[in-house]
XYZ file of N, CA and C in Angstrom:
807
model
N 5.154 14.434 -11.415
C 6.512 14.192 -10.907
C 6.510 12.958 -10.008
N 7.482 12.062 -10.174
C 7.508 10.852 -9.355
C 7.657 11.192 -7.879
N 7.069 10.348 -7.039
C 7.170 10.534 -5.594
C 8.555 10.106 -5.099
N 8.860 10.509 -3.884
C 10.119 10.077 -3.254
C 10.123 8.559 -3.098
N 8.972 7.961 -2.846
C 8.891 6.506 -2.680
C 9.234 5.787 -3.988
N 8.740 6.328 -5.106
C 9.043 5.677 -6.390
C 10.503 5.877 -6.772
N 11.043 7.060 -6.531
C 12.458 7.295 -6.821
C 13.343 6.347 -6.022
N 12.945 6.090 -4.789
C 13.685 5.124 -3.954
C 13.575 3.725 -4.536
N 12.372 3.371 -5.036
C 12.175 2.065 -5.654
C 13.068 1.924 -6.886
N 13.074 2.932 -7.728
C 13.916 2.907 -8.936
C 15.383 2.693 -8.571
N 15.860 3.509 -7.659
C 17.277 3.446 -7.274
C 17.625 2.074 -6.692
N 16.735 1.543 -5.860
C 16.992 0.251 -5.224
C 17.042 -0.884 -6.236
N 16.075 -0.880 -7.162
C 16.019 -1.954 -8.168
C 17.250 -1.905 -9.072
N 17.647 -0.722 -9.483
C 18.836 -0.596 -10.334
C 20.102 -1.035 -9.596
N 20.177 -0.713 -8.326
C 21.350 -1.116 -7.540
C 21.379 -2.627 -7.350
N 20.211 -3.235 -7.132
C 20.146 -4.687 -7.012
C 20.525 -5.363 -8.327
N 20.125 -4.743 -9.424
C 20.529 -5.282 -10.730
C 22.039 -5.247 -10.875
N 22.651 -4.149 -10.476
C 24.103 -4.022 -10.595
C 24.823 -5.094 -9.764
N 24.314 -5.330 -8.580
C 24.987 -6.252 -7.654
C 24.752 -7.714 -8.030
N 23.480 -8.066 -8.326
C 23.119 -9.467 -8.491
C 23.028 -9.939 -9.930
N 22.787 -9.023 -10.866
C 22.647 -9.420 -12.260
C 23.761 -8.852 -13.134
N 24.851 -8.430 -12.506
C 26.017 -7.920 -13.218
C 25.637 -6.792 -14.171
N 24.681 -5.979 -13.750
C 24.240 -4.808 -14.518
C 23.748 -5.173 -15.918
N 23.182 -6.377 -16.050
C 22.590 -6.786 -17.322
C 23.524 -7.506 -18.268
N 24.757 -7.758 -17.870
C 25.710 -8.479 -18.725
C 25.536 -9.982 -18.490
N 24.450 -10.530 -19.010
C 24.120 -11.925 -18.748
C 24.932 -12.862 -19.632
N 25.211 -14.031 -19.090
C 25.818 -15.079 -19.890
C 24.744 -15.729 -20.758
N 25.084 -16.148 -21.985
C 24.083 -16.806 -22.842
C 23.448 -18.025 -22.157
N 24.281 -18.778 -21.468
C 23.770 -19.918 -20.692
C 24.075 -19.638 -19.224
N 23.042 -19.394 -18.419
C 23.300 -19.034 -17.024
C 23.954 -20.167 -16.240
N 24.981 -19.808 -15.504
C 25.659 -20.780 -14.664
C 24.896 -20.956 -13.363
N 25.359 -21.896 -12.542
C 24.743 -22.110 -11.240
C 24.829 -20.850 -10.374
N 25.971 -20.161 -10.457
C 26.119 -18.914 -9.695
C 25.160 -17.837 -10.193
N 24.986 -17.755 -11.524
C 24.044 -16.782 -12.096
C 22.634 -17.036 -11.567
N 22.268 -18.278 -11.486
C 20.923 -18.636 -11.020
C 20.752 -18.322 -9.539
N 21.800 -18.567 -8.775
C 21.750 -18.220 -7.346
C 21.512 -16.716 -7.175
N 22.249 -15.920 -7.951
C 22.130 -14.463 -7.843
C 20.762 -13.978 -8.335
N 20.227 -14.613 -9.373
C 18.911 -14.230 -9.880
C 17.823 -14.528 -8.857
N 17.995 -15.648 -8.164
C 17.050 -16.006 -7.117
C 17.059 -14.961 -5.996
N 18.254 -14.560 -5.569
C 18.373 -13.537 -4.524
C 17.824 -12.192 -5.005
N 18.078 -11.858 -6.250
C 17.578 -10.612 -6.837
C 16.043 -10.561 -6.744
N 15.378 -11.631 -7.117
C 13.914 -11.657 -7.104
C 13.363 -11.444 -5.695
N 13.967 -12.110 -4.729
C 13.483 -11.986 -3.356
C 13.644 -10.547 -2.861
N 14.778 -9.927 -3.146
C 15.033 -8.572 -2.663
C 14.211 -7.531 -3.403
N 13.986 -7.714 -4.691
C 13.131 -6.794 -5.447
C 11.707 -6.853 -4.925
N 11.234 -8.038 -4.612
C 9.890 -8.179 -4.039
C 9.758 -7.355 -2.766
N 10.793 -7.362 -1.929
C 10.772 -6.563 -0.704
C 10.683 -5.070 -1.026
N 11.362 -4.641 -2.082
C 11.310 -3.233 -2.480
C 9.917 -2.860 -2.992
N 9.287 -3.732 -3.757
C 7.936 -3.462 -4.255
C 6.944 -3.377 -3.103
N 7.087 -4.284 -2.138
C 6.206 -4.263 -0.970
C 6.377 -2.983 -0.163
N 7.636 -2.570 0.007
C 7.915 -1.332 0.724
C 7.292 -0.131 0.003
N 7.387 -0.143 -1.341
C 6.798 0.972 -2.104
C 5.290 1.052 -1.903
N 4.624 -0.086 -2.030
C 3.163 -0.101 -1.891
C 2.744 0.442 -0.517
N 3.385 -0.021 0.511
C 2.990 0.365 1.857
C 3.269 1.846 2.140
N 4.428 2.340 1.722
C 4.770 3.736 2.008
C 3.950 4.695 1.154
N 3.739 4.370 -0.120
C 2.995 5.295 -0.996
C 1.512 5.327 -0.626
N 0.926 4.167 -0.338
C -0.485 4.143 0.053
C -0.693 4.802 1.414
N 0.262 4.615 2.307
C 0.130 5.264 3.605
C 0.229 6.778 3.457
N 1.113 7.250 2.606
C 1.226 8.700 2.411
C -0.051 9.277 1.842
N -0.728 8.526 0.971
C -2.003 8.998 0.412
C -3.082 9.016 1.495
N -3.117 7.979 2.321
C -4.099 7.930 3.412
C -3.876 9.063 4.415
N -2.609 9.343 4.727
C -2.291 10.427 5.650
C -2.695 11.773 5.057
N -2.427 11.950 3.767
C -2.817 13.187 3.089
C -4.329 13.369 3.129
N -5.060 12.270 2.920
C -6.520 12.340 2.988
C -6.981 12.701 4.399
N -6.312 12.145 5.413
C -6.642 12.440 6.799
C -6.380 13.906 7.120
N -5.306 14.440 6.586
C -5.017 15.849 6.791
C -6.107 16.728 6.163
N -6.591 16.315 4.994
C -7.685 17.050 4.366
C -8.945 17.000 5.214
N -9.217 15.816 5.748
C -10.399 15.659 6.613
C -10.256 16.523 7.862
N -9.057 16.601 8.411
C -8.844 17.410 9.613
C -9.075 18.887 9.338
N -9.011 19.262 8.048
C -9.321 20.647 7.657
C -10.778 20.779 7.210
N -11.547 19.717 7.414
C -12.966 19.759 7.086
C -13.266 19.466 5.637
N -12.333 18.865 4.902
C -12.530 18.592 3.483
C -12.481 17.092 3.214
N -13.595 16.565 2.740
C -13.668 15.145 2.406
C -13.379 14.964 0.922
N -12.253 14.362 0.605
C -11.853 14.124 -0.770
C -12.409 12.792 -1.257
N -12.133 12.484 -2.504
C -12.540 11.203 -3.070
C -11.896 10.054 -2.308
N -10.619 10.210 -1.928
C -9.923 9.157 -1.172
C -10.586 8.939 0.183
N -10.928 10.030 0.861
C -11.538 9.922 2.181
C -12.912 9.255 2.121
N -13.701 9.628 1.134
C -15.036 9.014 0.993
C -14.905 7.536 0.673
N -13.932 7.203 -0.174
C -13.703 5.797 -0.523
C -13.282 5.011 0.716
N -12.434 5.609 1.535
C -11.963 4.930 2.746
C -13.123 4.647 3.703
N -14.047 5.571 3.771
C -15.238 5.339 4.595
C -16.089 4.213 4.021
N -16.234 4.191 2.695
C -17.115 3.213 2.061
C -16.553 1.802 2.102
N -15.223 1.663 2.009
C -14.611 0.341 1.890
C -13.741 -0.029 3.083
N -13.976 0.616 4.211
C -13.117 0.377 5.373
C -13.341 -0.993 6.014
N -14.475 -1.607 5.723
C -14.769 -2.900 6.332
C -15.502 -2.781 7.657
N -15.760 -1.557 8.113
C -16.501 -1.362 9.355
C -17.977 -1.655 9.086
N -18.573 -2.453 9.928
C -19.968 -2.832 9.743
C -20.869 -1.598 9.784
N -21.914 -1.566 8.937
C -22.834 -0.424 8.970
C -23.459 -0.256 10.338
N -23.567 0.970 10.778
C -24.181 1.258 12.079
C -25.095 2.461 11.951
N -26.131 2.466 12.751
C -27.045 3.598 12.740
C -26.443 4.745 13.534
N -27.032 5.919 13.380
C -26.476 7.087 14.034
C -26.645 7.094 15.532
N -27.673 6.452 16.045
C -27.916 6.447 17.478
C -29.399 6.405 17.750
N -29.760 6.499 19.008
C -31.167 6.394 19.384
C -31.929 7.688 19.246
N -31.258 8.792 19.093
C -31.931 10.086 18.973
C -31.009 11.092 18.308
N -31.574 12.209 17.913
C -30.807 13.246 17.225
C -30.208 14.249 18.195
N -30.892 14.490 19.316
C -30.403 15.483 20.254
C -29.216 14.948 21.052
N -28.164 15.752 21.137
C -27.005 15.358 21.931
C -27.339 15.523 23.407
N -27.113 14.502 24.232
C -27.434 14.585 25.656
C -26.717 15.753 26.325
N -27.420 16.423 27.232
C -26.819 17.511 28.006
C -26.847 17.135 29.478
N -26.049 17.833 30.271
C -26.019 17.554 31.711
C -27.292 18.080 32.350
N -27.613 17.501 33.471
C -28.829 17.941 34.178
C -30.039 17.165 33.702
N -31.223 17.590 34.142
C -32.446 16.922 33.765
C -32.765 15.804 34.725
N -33.959 15.292 34.602
C -34.401 14.244 35.520
C -33.828 12.903 35.109
N -33.549 12.105 36.099
C -33.000 10.779 35.854
C -34.097 9.853 35.352
N -33.721 8.911 34.502
C -34.683 7.958 33.979
C -35.016 6.918 35.038
N -36.037 6.138 34.787
C -36.428 5.090 35.750
C -35.306 4.079 35.925
N -35.237 3.542 37.096
C -34.192 2.564 37.403
C -34.260 1.394 36.427
N -33.116 0.993 35.975
C -33.059 -0.132 35.059
C -33.390 0.210 33.628
N -33.648 1.495 33.338
C -33.976 1.867 31.964
C -32.742 1.744 31.068
N -32.990 1.308 29.851
C -31.895 1.134 28.921
C -31.383 2.495 28.455
N -30.060 2.672 28.495
C -29.468 3.939 28.098
C -29.519 4.090 26.571
N -30.004 5.246 26.128
C -30.078 5.476 24.694
C -28.702 5.814 24.130
N -28.484 5.392 22.891
C -27.215 5.694 22.251
C -27.171 7.157 21.801
N -26.000 7.750 21.943
C -25.813 9.105 21.450
C -25.652 9.078 19.935
N -25.894 10.180 19.274
C -25.683 10.223 17.815
C -24.254 9.853 17.455
N -24.103 9.050 16.431
C -22.774 8.621 15.995
C -22.148 9.724 15.140
N -20.995 10.205 15.529
C -20.357 11.319 14.832
C -19.551 10.809 13.645
N -19.575 11.568 12.565
C -18.829 11.227 11.368
C -17.328 11.180 11.669
N -16.869 12.081 12.522
C -15.441 12.101 12.872
C -15.028 10.797 13.530
N -15.904 10.237 14.384
C -15.598 8.975 15.038
C -15.475 7.858 14.014
N -16.421 7.816 13.100
C -16.417 6.750 12.099
C -15.204 6.873 11.179
N -14.855 8.089 10.788
C -13.705 8.232 9.908
C -12.415 7.862 10.634
N -12.333 8.257 11.905
C -11.159 7.883 12.687
C -10.983 6.372 12.768
N -12.107 5.646 12.919
C -12.045 4.194 12.967
C -11.605 3.627 11.607
N -12.152 4.207 10.523
C -11.812 3.729 9.192
C -10.324 3.948 8.893
N -9.812 5.109 9.227
C -8.414 5.418 8.990
C -7.513 4.499 9.833
N -7.883 4.327 11.092
C -7.093 3.455 11.967
C -7.054 2.031 11.480
N -8.188 1.545 10.998
C -8.230 0.179 10.481
C -7.354 0.047 9.235
N -7.368 1.066 8.395
C -6.560 1.007 7.183
C -5.067 0.991 7.521
N -4.662 1.795 8.486
C -3.259 1.807 8.916
C -2.869 0.433 9.460
N -3.763 -0.213 10.189
C -3.486 -1.558 10.703
C -3.301 -2.547 9.548
N -4.114 -2.394 8.488
C -3.966 -3.268 7.319
C -2.602 -3.092 6.676
N -2.151 -1.851 6.571
C -0.830 -1.576 6.001
C 0.266 -2.216 6.853
N 0.131 -2.080 8.162
C 1.145 -2.612 9.072
C 1.243 -4.134 9.014
N 0.120 -4.789 8.693
C 0.116 -6.256 8.686
C 0.189 -6.826 7.271
N 0.433 -5.973 6.282
C 0.516 -6.454 4.898
C 1.702 -7.381 4.699
N 1.509 -8.399 3.823
C 2.560 -9.392 3.619
C 2.880 -9.662 2.158
N 2.569 -8.738 1.256
C 2.887 -9.019 -0.136
C 2.396 -7.951 -1.091
N 2.605 -8.217 -2.390
C 2.158 -7.276 -3.431
C 1.338 -7.979 -4.511
N 0.962 -9.223 -4.275
C 0.144 -9.932 -5.255
C -1.208 -9.235 -5.387
N -1.981 -9.675 -6.352
C -3.252 -9.013 -6.656
C -4.142 -8.892 -5.435
N -4.222 -9.953 -4.620
C -5.120 -9.917 -3.461
C -4.678 -8.876 -2.438
N -3.370 -8.653 -2.311
C -2.887 -7.633 -1.373
C -3.065 -6.234 -1.969
N -2.778 -6.108 -3.257
C -2.924 -4.822 -3.924
C -4.377 -4.370 -3.902
N -5.300 -5.295 -4.132
C -6.726 -4.943 -4.097
C -7.176 -4.566 -2.695
N -6.708 -5.337 -1.710
C -7.119 -5.067 -0.326
C -6.655 -3.707 0.162
N -5.497 -3.260 -0.325
C -4.944 -1.967 0.111
C -5.335 -0.832 -0.814
N -5.512 -1.112 -2.085
C -5.777 -0.043 -3.045
C -7.226 0.370 -3.158
N -8.147 -0.599 -3.170
C -9.563 -0.273 -3.341
C -10.096 0.620 -2.211
N -9.729 0.387 -0.945
C -10.241 1.277 0.108
C -9.835 2.737 -0.038
N -8.784 3.032 -0.806
C -8.406 4.441 -0.987
C -8.719 4.921 -2.405
N -9.578 4.173 -3.104
C -10.110 4.670 -4.363
C -9.523 4.098 -5.628
N -8.636 3.093 -5.549
C -8.078 2.497 -6.759
C -9.171 1.744 -7.508
N -9.368 2.100 -8.767
C -10.420 1.503 -9.603
C -9.860 0.314 -10.347
N -10.411 -0.855 -10.097
C -9.916 -2.085 -10.741
C -10.034 -2.004 -12.259
N -10.989 -1.222 -12.758
C -11.170 -1.114 -14.206
C -10.008 -0.383 -14.862
N -9.234 0.346 -14.090
C -8.096 1.102 -14.644
C -6.793 0.303 -14.642
N -6.796 -0.865 -14.058
C -5.559 -1.641 -13.919
C -5.438 -2.635 -15.062
N -4.301 -2.615 -15.730
C -4.037 -3.497 -16.856
C -3.924 -4.945 -16.375
N -4.783 -5.852 -16.865
C -4.716 -7.254 -16.405
C -3.393 -7.933 -16.762
N -2.737 -7.480 -17.836
C -1.434 -8.065 -18.195
C -0.382 -7.746 -17.132
N -0.464 -6.533 -16.588
C 0.454 -6.154 -15.521
C 0.206 -7.020 -14.287
N -1.063 -7.232 -13.966
C -1.402 -8.074 -12.819
C -0.903 -9.496 -13.039
N -1.030 -10.006 -14.258
C -0.539 -11.363 -14.550
C 0.973 -11.448 -14.345
N 1.703 -10.431 -14.830
C 3.148 -10.413 -14.619
C 3.485 -10.356 -13.132
N 2.716 -9.560 -12.394
C 2.957 -9.420 -10.953
C 2.705 -10.741 -10.238
N 1.641 -11.442 -10.621
C 1.342 -12.740 -10.020
C 2.456 -13.752 -10.311
N 2.913 -13.759 -11.551
C 3.987 -14.679 -11.939
C 5.264 -14.404 -11.152
N 5.623 -13.135 -11.079
C 6.841 -12.751 -10.357
C 6.742 -13.127 -8.887
N 5.596 -12.835 -8.269
C 5.431 -13.104 -6.837
C 5.369 -14.605 -6.554
N 4.774 -15.374 -7.464
C 4.713 -16.822 -7.265
C 6.102 -17.439 -7.282
N 6.921 -17.000 -8.243
C 8.294 -17.508 -8.322
C 9.091 -17.091 -7.090
N 8.922 -15.837 -6.723
C 9.649 -15.350 -5.539
C 9.253 -16.153 -4.309
N 7.967 -16.484 -4.169
C 7.507 -17.260 -3.024
C 8.171 -18.622 -2.961
N 8.301 -19.257 -4.124
C 8.930 -20.573 -4.154
C 10.397 -20.477 -3.766
N 11.085 -19.456 -4.270
C 12.517 -19.327 -3.998
C 12.807 -18.842 -2.579
N 11.861 -18.097 -2.018
C 12.090 -17.538 -0.675
C 11.756 -18.540 0.429
N 10.829 -19.451 0.154
C 10.323 -20.319 1.227
C 10.683 -21.786 1.039
N 11.396 -22.113 -0.051
C 11.810 -23.493 -0.260
C 13.332 -23.561 -0.381
N 13.894 -24.661 0.041
C 15.324 -24.864 -0.128
C 15.680 -24.866 -1.610
N 16.890 -24.445 -1.921
C 17.335 -24.437 -3.311
C 17.401 -25.854 -3.903
N 17.426 -26.858 -3.026
C 17.477 -28.235 -3.503
C 16.092 -28.860 -3.645
N 15.057 -28.124 -3.228
C 13.695 -28.648 -3.314
C 13.218 -28.616 -4.753
N 12.738 -29.734 -5.249
C 12.327 -29.802 -6.654
C 11.159 -28.870 -6.943
N 10.348 -28.558 -5.939
C 9.203 -27.682 -6.152
C 9.623 -26.248 -6.472
N 10.825 -25.870 -6.049
C 11.311 -24.524 -6.324
C 11.765 -24.351 -7.769
N 12.010 -25.443 -8.482
C 12.449 -25.404 -9.878
C 13.633 -24.455 -10.035
N 14.562 -24.606 -9.148
C 15.685 -23.671 -9.104
C 16.492 -23.652 -10.391
N 16.666 -24.812 -11.043
C 17.466 -24.890 -12.238
C 16.894 -24.164 -13.428
N 15.639 -23.710 -13.352
C 14.995 -23.039 -14.483
C 15.130 -21.526 -14.429
N 15.826 -20.982 -13.462
C 15.936 -19.538 -13.328
C 16.858 -18.966 -14.388
N 16.382 -17.962 -15.100
C 17.213 -17.298 -16.121
C 17.241 -15.802 -15.776
N 18.440 -15.243 -15.509
C 18.523 -13.826 -15.149
C 17.890 -12.888 -16.178
N 17.977 -13.226 -17.465
C 17.391 -12.376 -18.503
C 15.883 -12.299 -18.339
N 15.250 -13.444 -18.094
C 13.798 -13.464 -17.924
C 13.370 -12.705 -16.666
N 14.124 -12.910 -15.596
C 13.811 -12.232 -14.335
C 13.863 -10.716 -14.519
N 14.890 -10.230 -15.174
C 15.022 -8.790 -15.367
C 13.957 -8.247 -16.298
N 13.610 -8.990 -17.347
C 12.578 -8.541 -18.285
C 11.246 -8.346 -17.578
N 10.886 -9.283 -16.706
C 9.639 -9.164 -15.956
C 9.715 -7.981 -14.993
N 10.852 -7.848 -14.337
C 11.031 -6.743 -13.388
C 10.865 -5.392 -14.075
N 11.453 -5.243 -15.263
C 11.316 -3.992 -16.025
C 9.862 -3.705 -16.329
N 9.123 -4.710 -16.771
C 7.707 -4.493 -17.117
C 6.894 -4.113 -15.885
N 7.269 -4.669 -14.740
C 6.521 -4.372 -13.528
C 6.756 -2.937 -13.045
N 7.985 -2.486 -13.080
C 8.336 -1.205 -12.476
C 8.093 -0.028 -13.406
N 8.506 -0.150 -14.680
C 8.456 0.999 -15.573
C 7.439 0.816 -16.696
N 6.877 1.936 -17.139
C 5.885 1.935 -18.211
C 6.568 1.864 -19.566
N 6.088 0.967 -20.408
C 6.553 0.893 -21.790
C 5.777 1.921 -22.597
N 6.450 2.964 -23.031
C 5.781 4.084 -23.700
C 5.086 3.659 -24.996
N 5.581 2.618 -25.635
C 4.965 2.179 -26.887
C 3.663 1.402 -26.664
N 3.488 0.878 -25.450
C 2.282 0.103 -25.138
C 1.346 0.815 -24.169
N 1.796 1.952 -23.644
C 1.015 2.646 -22.619
C -0.319 3.154 -23.196
N -1.351 3.089 -22.353
C -2.667 3.621 -22.719
C -3.081 4.665 -21.701
N -3.748 5.701 -22.149
C -4.152 6.770 -21.209
C -5.037 6.225 -20.097
N -4.755 6.666 -18.865
C -5.578 6.323 -17.692
C -5.578 4.834 -17.367
N -4.586 4.097 -17.848
C -4.480 2.682 -17.540
C -3.201 2.457 -16.751
N -3.309 1.773 -15.625
C -2.152 1.500 -14.776
C -1.519 0.190 -15.216
N -0.329 0.279 -15.800
C 0.334 -0.913 -16.305
C 1.750 -1.065 -15.757
N 2.054 -0.350 -14.665
C 3.362 -0.452 -14.030
C 3.303 0.243 -12.677
N 4.327 0.036 -11.875
C 4.394 0.765 -10.608
C 4.621 2.262 -10.863
N 5.230 2.581 -11.990
C 5.386 3.982 -12.367
C 4.024 4.631 -12.589
N 3.118 3.922 -13.281
C 1.745 4.429 -13.470
C 0.995 4.504 -12.139
N 1.193 3.505 -11.307
C 0.522 3.502 -10.011
C 0.961 4.701 -9.186
N 2.245 5.019 -9.263
C 2.765 6.169 -8.551
C 2.128 7.462 -9.060
N 1.937 7.541 -10.355
C 1.293 8.726 -10.926
C -0.131 8.863 -10.422
N -0.830 7.722 -10.308
C -2.189 7.754 -9.781
C -2.205 8.262 -8.334
N -1.293 7.753 -7.520
C -1.207 8.167 -6.114
C -0.972 9.674 -6.014
N -0.016 10.173 -6.790
C 0.330 11.595 -6.726
C -0.807 12.470 -7.251
N -1.526 11.990 -8.251
C -2.678 12.741 -8.759
C -3.762 12.836 -7.704
N -4.027 11.716 -7.019
C -5.050 11.726 -5.977
C -4.669 12.663 -4.844
N -3.370 12.724 -4.529
C -2.911 13.666 -3.500
C -3.207 15.104 -3.907
N -2.960 15.405 -5.176
C -3.153 16.787 -5.644
C -4.621 17.195 -5.655
N -5.525 16.208 -5.702
C -6.957 16.513 -5.746
C -7.587 16.591 -4.366
N -6.827 16.273 -3.324
C -7.411 16.212 -1.983
C -7.916 17.584 -1.533
N -7.298 18.652 -1.970
C -7.780 19.985 -1.592
C -9.116 20.343 -2.205
N -9.499 19.619 -3.276
C -10.803 19.874 -3.906
C -11.872 19.042 -3.208
N -12.342 19.549 -2.109
C -13.237 18.769 -1.251
C -14.562 18.493 -1.931
N -15.055 17.282 -1.761
C -16.408 16.934 -2.215
C -17.437 17.202 -1.133
N -17.007 17.133 0.101
C -17.884 17.352 1.262
C -17.142 18.207 2.271
N -17.825 19.172 2.878
C -17.220 20.012 3.901
C -17.864 19.688 5.258
N -17.041 19.628 6.289
C -17.496 19.365 7.652
C -16.746 20.295 8.600
N -17.296 20.528 9.815
C -16.586 21.349 10.796
C -15.179 20.817 11.048
N -14.207 21.719 11.164
C -12.826 21.299 11.194
C -12.325 20.780 12.543
N -12.711 21.416 13.628
C -12.064 21.147 14.912
C -12.168 19.680 15.312
N -13.320 19.083 15.030
C -13.538 17.698 15.468
C -12.579 16.752 14.753
N -12.410 16.933 13.452
C -11.524 16.054 12.692
C -10.060 16.319 13.019
N -9.735 17.566 13.316
C -8.362 17.867 13.713
C -8.005 17.133 15.005
N -8.973 17.086 15.911
C -8.733 16.384 17.172
C -8.492 14.897 16.917
N -9.325 14.295 16.044
C -9.159 12.876 15.751
C -7.879 12.624 14.959
N -7.488 13.576 14.127
C -6.247 13.422 13.375
C -5.051 13.414 14.333
N -5.062 14.322 15.294
C -3.978 14.383 16.276
C -3.898 13.090 17.068
N -5.061 12.610 17.518
C -5.104 11.362 18.277
C -4.586 10.201 17.428
N -4.989 10.170 16.147
C -4.565 9.109 15.243
C -3.057 9.111 15.062
N -2.456 10.299 14.884
C -1.003 10.385 14.704
C -0.255 9.932 15.960
N -0.759 10.331 17.137
C -0.127 9.928 18.393
C -0.235 8.422 18.595
N -1.387 7.877 18.246
C -1.619 6.442 18.369
C -0.676 5.672 17.442
N -0.538 6.152 16.192
C 0.363 5.519 15.239
C 1.807 5.584 15.702
N 2.219 6.728 16.260
C 3.587 6.868 16.776
C 3.839 5.903 17.918
N 2.868 5.775 18.800
C 3.022 4.866 19.950
C 3.142 3.423 19.482
N 2.336 3.024 18.498
C 2.374 1.652 17.999
C 3.705 1.347 17.323
N 4.198 2.307 16.494
C 5.483 2.083 15.817
C 6.634 2.000 16.827
N 6.552 2.865 17.848
C 7.603 2.850 18.864
C 7.581 1.542 19.650
N 6.402 1.062 19.992
C 6.265 -0.204 20.705
C 6.790 -1.356 19.855
N 6.480 -1.308 18.545
C 6.958 -2.365 17.641
C 8.477 -2.388 17.577
N 9.100 -1.208 17.482
C 10.563 -1.143 17.432
C 11.190 -1.651 18.715
N 10.597 -1.276 19.844
C 11.142 -1.708 21.129
C 11.049 -3.225 21.289
N 9.925 -3.793 20.841
C 9.748 -5.232 20.945
C 10.763 -5.982 20.087
N 11.057 -5.410 18.904
C 12.014 -6.060 18.008
C 13.447 -5.938 18.489
N 13.718 -4.911 19.293
C 15.059 -4.718 19.795
C 15.374 -5.603 20.985
N 14.328 -6.143 21.601
C 14.534 -6.964 22.792
C 15.095 -8.342 22.413
């Protein structure tokens, strides 16, 4: 079943089509006004795609964190640990956890490191991933890979033709969004609403006649992958004590709420 994020994407894209592309009633030869509207359509659809990626991937990461807080390490959680970008670190200087009391060490002695807890490392990995989502600036291949691989997206499952269409769409959108309509580099006069919509359709929805099993060739397929991974999170690959991860999960949620609230306040000023 499609996620709420994908249903929102579908509704938004169709509404933008109605407003900017006259619901598909294109003129055989696009006028200057048609081209203006197609340019605006591309920029706004890109924003919807970016919003979908960020919200759906974040929901998967949160679901994985909830599983971890219950002591269950899913495939997503293990992948997040492996690809978080945190430099490898040893567990510490000893296995025994320090206790209070005992004789003091010699003056100037170097303090030994305590054992590094898995909960600490996972909390850091999850926090770093949330920061990546918050600072994301696009949906091109480099952004999709940076956000998808850490939560288990397999590049071998992604259709290269879909990626090529995504790159083309994003490149055009970048030119139209960041250059004046009179700038020759934007190639504004070459915009055709029919072509823009055809690419948009291929990006968002799966063509049933070309679809291949277990291959992601649209945002619809990507959404199915996200929802499948969510459903598998209860099937833990690794079990760990629950209380420690629940504590880190609570701290992570509070930290995320504080950051979002601070961001909103700063933007309102």
